[in-house]
Amino acid sequence: MEKTKLLTIAVIGLLVINFGTLGFLLLGPKGHRPPHEGGPQPKEIITRKLHFDANQQKEYAKLIQWHHGQIEKLDGNIREAKNKLYSQLGNTETNIKAKDSLIAVINSNQKQIEETHFKHFEDIKKICHKDQMDDFNALTEELSRIFAPKPHGPGHD
């Protein structure tokens, strides 16, 4: 094989590899990033969209602390109930009553999570001034998108 032909093939191969790498980096799987990586945190979004002053930001920080504590407790309850639920799979026969009871516990805690989220935004609304209510109402239309679960990508089922 001639040196020119070999050099041409090598250059084309390197170009393909470079374009492939660039394509992967630019268009690659985004589901492998931690939540909110590369973008603003929900706290920052809410503070910016509602134009909170320093006092409102202090009140909001207290609300966040309460909210996180409640959600962590409820998430822990759900994890514990799920562990008990899935441990039922190790039995030769499933205890239907135990299974249904554990699913009811999970559902109850999930309901409490949604109620806690709703109360959190009611509390945020209370610290808004009258001139911020239009911004708050606009924010409410975006909440499901801002706080939507992030996709996990393929193979995470």
CSV table of C-alpha atoms in Angstrom, one decimal:
chain,number,residue,atom,x,y,z
A,1,MET,CA,0.0,0.0,0.0
A,2,GLU,CA,1.3,3.4,-0.9
A,3,LYS,CA,2.2,5.8,1.9
A,4,THR,CA,-0.2,8.5,0.6
A,5,LYS,CA,-3.1,6.0,0.6
A,6,LEU,CA,-2.2,4.9,4.2
A,7,LEU,CA,-1.9,8.5,5.4
A,8,THR,CA,-5.3,9.4,3.8
A,9,ILE,CA,-7.0,6.4,5.6
A,10,ALA,CA,-5.4,7.4,8.9
A,11,VAL,CA,-6.5,11.0,8.6
A,12,ILE,CA,-10.1,10.0,7.7
A,13,GLY,CA,-10.1,7.5,10.6
A,14,LEU,CA,-8.9,10.2,13.0
A,15,LEU,CA,-11.5,12.7,11.7
A,16,VAL,CA,-14.3,10.1,12.2
A,17,ILE,CA,-13.1,9.4,15.8
A,18,ASN,CA,-12.9,13.2,16.5
A,19,PHE,CA,-16.4,13.9,15.2
A,20,GLY,CA,-17.7,10.9,17.0
A,21,THR,CA,-16.2,12.1,20.3
A,22,LEU,CA,-17.6,15.6,19.7
A,23,GLY,CA,-21.0,14.2,18.9
A,24,PHE,CA,-21.0,12.1,22.1
A,25,LEU,CA,-19.9,15.0,24.2
A,26,LEU,CA,-22.4,17.5,22.8
A,27,LEU,CA,-25.4,15.1,22.2
A,28,GLY,CA,-24.5,12.3,24.5
A,29,PRO,CA,-26.6,10.8,27.4
A,30,LYS,CA,-27.8,13.5,29.7
A,31,GLY,CA,-29.5,11.1,32.1
A,32,HIS,CA,-26.2,10.3,33.7
A,33,ARG,CA,-25.8,13.7,35.2
A,34,PRO,CA,-26.7,14.4,38.8
A,35,PRO,CA,-30.0,16.3,39.2
A,36,HIS,CA,-29.8,20.0,38.4
A,37,GLU,CA,-26.1,19.7,37.3
A,38,GLY,CA,-25.1,22.4,34.9
A,39,GLY,CA,-28.3,24.4,35.6
A,40,PRO,CA,-29.6,26.6,38.4
A,41,GLN,CA,-31.0,24.9,41.5
A,42,PRO,CA,-34.7,25.2,42.2
A,43,LYS,CA,-33.9,27.7,45.1
A,44,GLU,CA,-32.1,30.0,42.6
A,45,ILE,CA,-34.9,29.7,40.1
A,46,ILE,CA,-37.6,30.6,42.6
A,47,THR,CA,-35.5,33.4,44.2
A,48,ARG,CA,-34.8,34.9,40.8
A,49,LYS,CA,-38.3,34.5,39.3
A,50,LEU,CA,-40.0,36.0,42.4
A,51,HIS,CA,-37.4,38.7,42.9
A,52,PHE,CA,-37.0,38.0,46.6
A,53,ASP,CA,-35.3,40.7,48.7
A,54,ALA,CA,-32.8,39.8,51.5
A,55,ASN,CA,-35.5,39.3,54.1
A,56,GLN,CA,-37.6,37.1,51.9
A,57,GLN,CA,-34.6,35.1,51.1
A,58,LYS,CA,-34.0,34.5,54.8
A,59,GLU,CA,-37.6,33.4,55.2
A,60,TYR,CA,-37.4,31.2,52.2
A,61,ALA,CA,-34.2,29.5,53.5
A,62,LYS,CA,-36.2,28.6,56.7
A,63,LEU,CA,-39.0,27.2,54.5
A,64,ILE,CA,-36.5,25.1,52.5
A,65,GLN,CA,-35.0,23.7,55.7
A,66,TRP,CA,-38.4,22.6,57.0
A,67,HIS,CA,-39.4,21.2,53.6
A,68,HIS,CA,-36.2,19.2,53.2
A,69,GLY,CA,-36.6,17.7,56.7
A,70,GLN,CA,-40.1,16.6,56.0
A,71,ILE,CA,-39.3,15.2,52.6
A,72,GLU,CA,-36.3,13.3,53.9
A,73,LYS,CA,-38.4,11.7,56.7
A,74,LEU,CA,-41.1,10.7,54.3
A,75,ASP,CA,-38.6,9.4,51.7
A,76,GLY,CA,-37.1,7.3,54.5
A,77,ASN,CA,-40.5,5.9,55.4
A,78,ILE,CA,-41.1,5.0,51.7
A,79,ARG,CA,-37.6,3.3,51.4
A,80,GLU,CA,-38.3,1.3,54.6
A,81,ALA,CA,-41.7,0.2,53.4
A,82,LYS,CA,-40.3,-0.7,50.0
A,83,ASN,CA,-37.5,-2.8,51.5
A,84,LYS,CA,-40.1,-4.7,53.6
A,85,LEU,CA,-42.4,-5.1,50.5
A,86,TYR,CA,-39.7,-6.4,48.2
A,87,SER,CA,-38.4,-8.7,51.0
A,88,GLN,CA,-41.8,-10.5,50.6
A,89,LEU,CA,-40.5,-11.8,47.2
A,90,GLY,CA,-38.1,-14.1,49.1
A,91,ASN,CA,-41.0,-16.0,50.7
A,92,THR,CA,-42.3,-19.1,49.0
A,93,GLU,CA,-45.8,-17.5,49.0
A,94,THR,CA,-46.6,-13.8,49.1
A,95,ASN,CA,-48.5,-12.6,52.1
A,96,ILE,CA,-51.2,-10.6,50.3
A,97,LYS,CA,-52.3,-8.8,53.4
A,98,ALA,CA,-48.7,-7.7,54.2
A,99,LYS,CA,-48.1,-6.7,50.6
A,100,ASP,CA,-51.3,-4.6,50.4
A,101,SER,CA,-50.6,-3.0,53.8
A,102,LEU,CA,-47.0,-2.0,52.7
A,103,ILE,CA,-48.3,-0.6,49.4
A,104,ALA,CA,-50.8,1.4,51.4
A,105,VAL,CA,-48.0,2.8,53.6
A,106,ILE,CA,-46.0,3.7,50.5
A,107,ASN,CA,-49.1,5.4,49.0
A,108,SER,CA,-49.8,7.3,52.2
A,109,ASN,CA,-46.3,8.6,52.4
A,110,GLN,CA,-46.3,9.6,48.8
A,111,LYS,CA,-49.5,11.5,49.4
A,112,GLN,CA,-47.9,13.3,52.3
A,113,ILE,CA,-45.0,14.2,50.1
A,114,GLU,CA,-47.3,15.9,47.6
A,115,GLU,CA,-49.2,17.6,50.5
A,116,THR,CA,-45.8,18.8,51.9
A,117,HIS,CA,-44.8,20.2,48.5
A,118,PHE,CA,-48.1,22.0,48.1
A,119,LYS,CA,-47.8,23.5,51.6
A,120,HIS,CA,-44.3,24.5,50.9
A,121,PHE,CA,-45.5,26.6,47.9
A,122,GLU,CA,-48.4,28.0,49.9
A,123,ASP,CA,-45.8,29.1,52.5
A,124,ILE,CA,-43.7,30.7,49.7
A,125,LYS,CA,-46.8,32.5,48.5
A,126,LYS,CA,-47.3,33.9,52.0
A,127,ILE,CA,-43.8,35.6,51.9
A,128,CYS,CA,-44.5,37.2,48.5
A,129,HIS,CA,-45.5,40.9,48.4
A,130,LYS,CA,-48.5,41.9,46.4
A,131,ASP,CA,-46.4,43.1,43.5
A,132,GLN,CA,-44.8,39.6,43.3
A,133,MET,CA,-48.1,37.7,42.9
A,134,ASP,CA,-48.1,37.8,39.1
A,135,ASP,CA,-44.6,36.3,39.1
A,136,PHE,CA,-45.7,33.7,41.7
A,137,ASN,CA,-48.7,32.8,39.5
A,138,ALA,CA,-46.5,32.5,36.5
A,139,LEU,CA,-44.1,30.3,38.5
A,140,THR,CA,-46.9,27.9,39.5
A,141,GLU,CA,-47.4,27.1,35.8
A,142,GLU,CA,-43.8,26.0,35.6
A,143,LEU,CA,-43.6,24.0,38.8
A,144,SER,CA,-44.2,20.6,37.3
A,145,ARG,CA,-41.5,21.1,34.7
A,146,ILE,CA,-39.0,22.6,37.2
A,147,PHE,CA,-39.4,19.8,39.7
A,148,ALA,CA,-40.1,16.9,37.3
A,149,PRO,CA,-38.1,13.8,37.9
A,150,LYS,CA,-35.0,13.7,35.8
A,151,PRO,CA,-34.8,10.8,33.3
A,152,HIS,CA,-32.5,8.0,34.3
A,153,GLY,CA,-31.6,6.9,30.8
A,154,PRO,CA,-31.7,3.4,29.3
A,155,GLY,CA,-31.2,0.4,31.5
A,156,HIS,CA,-32.5,2.0,34.8
A,157,ASP,CA,-35.7,0.1,35.1
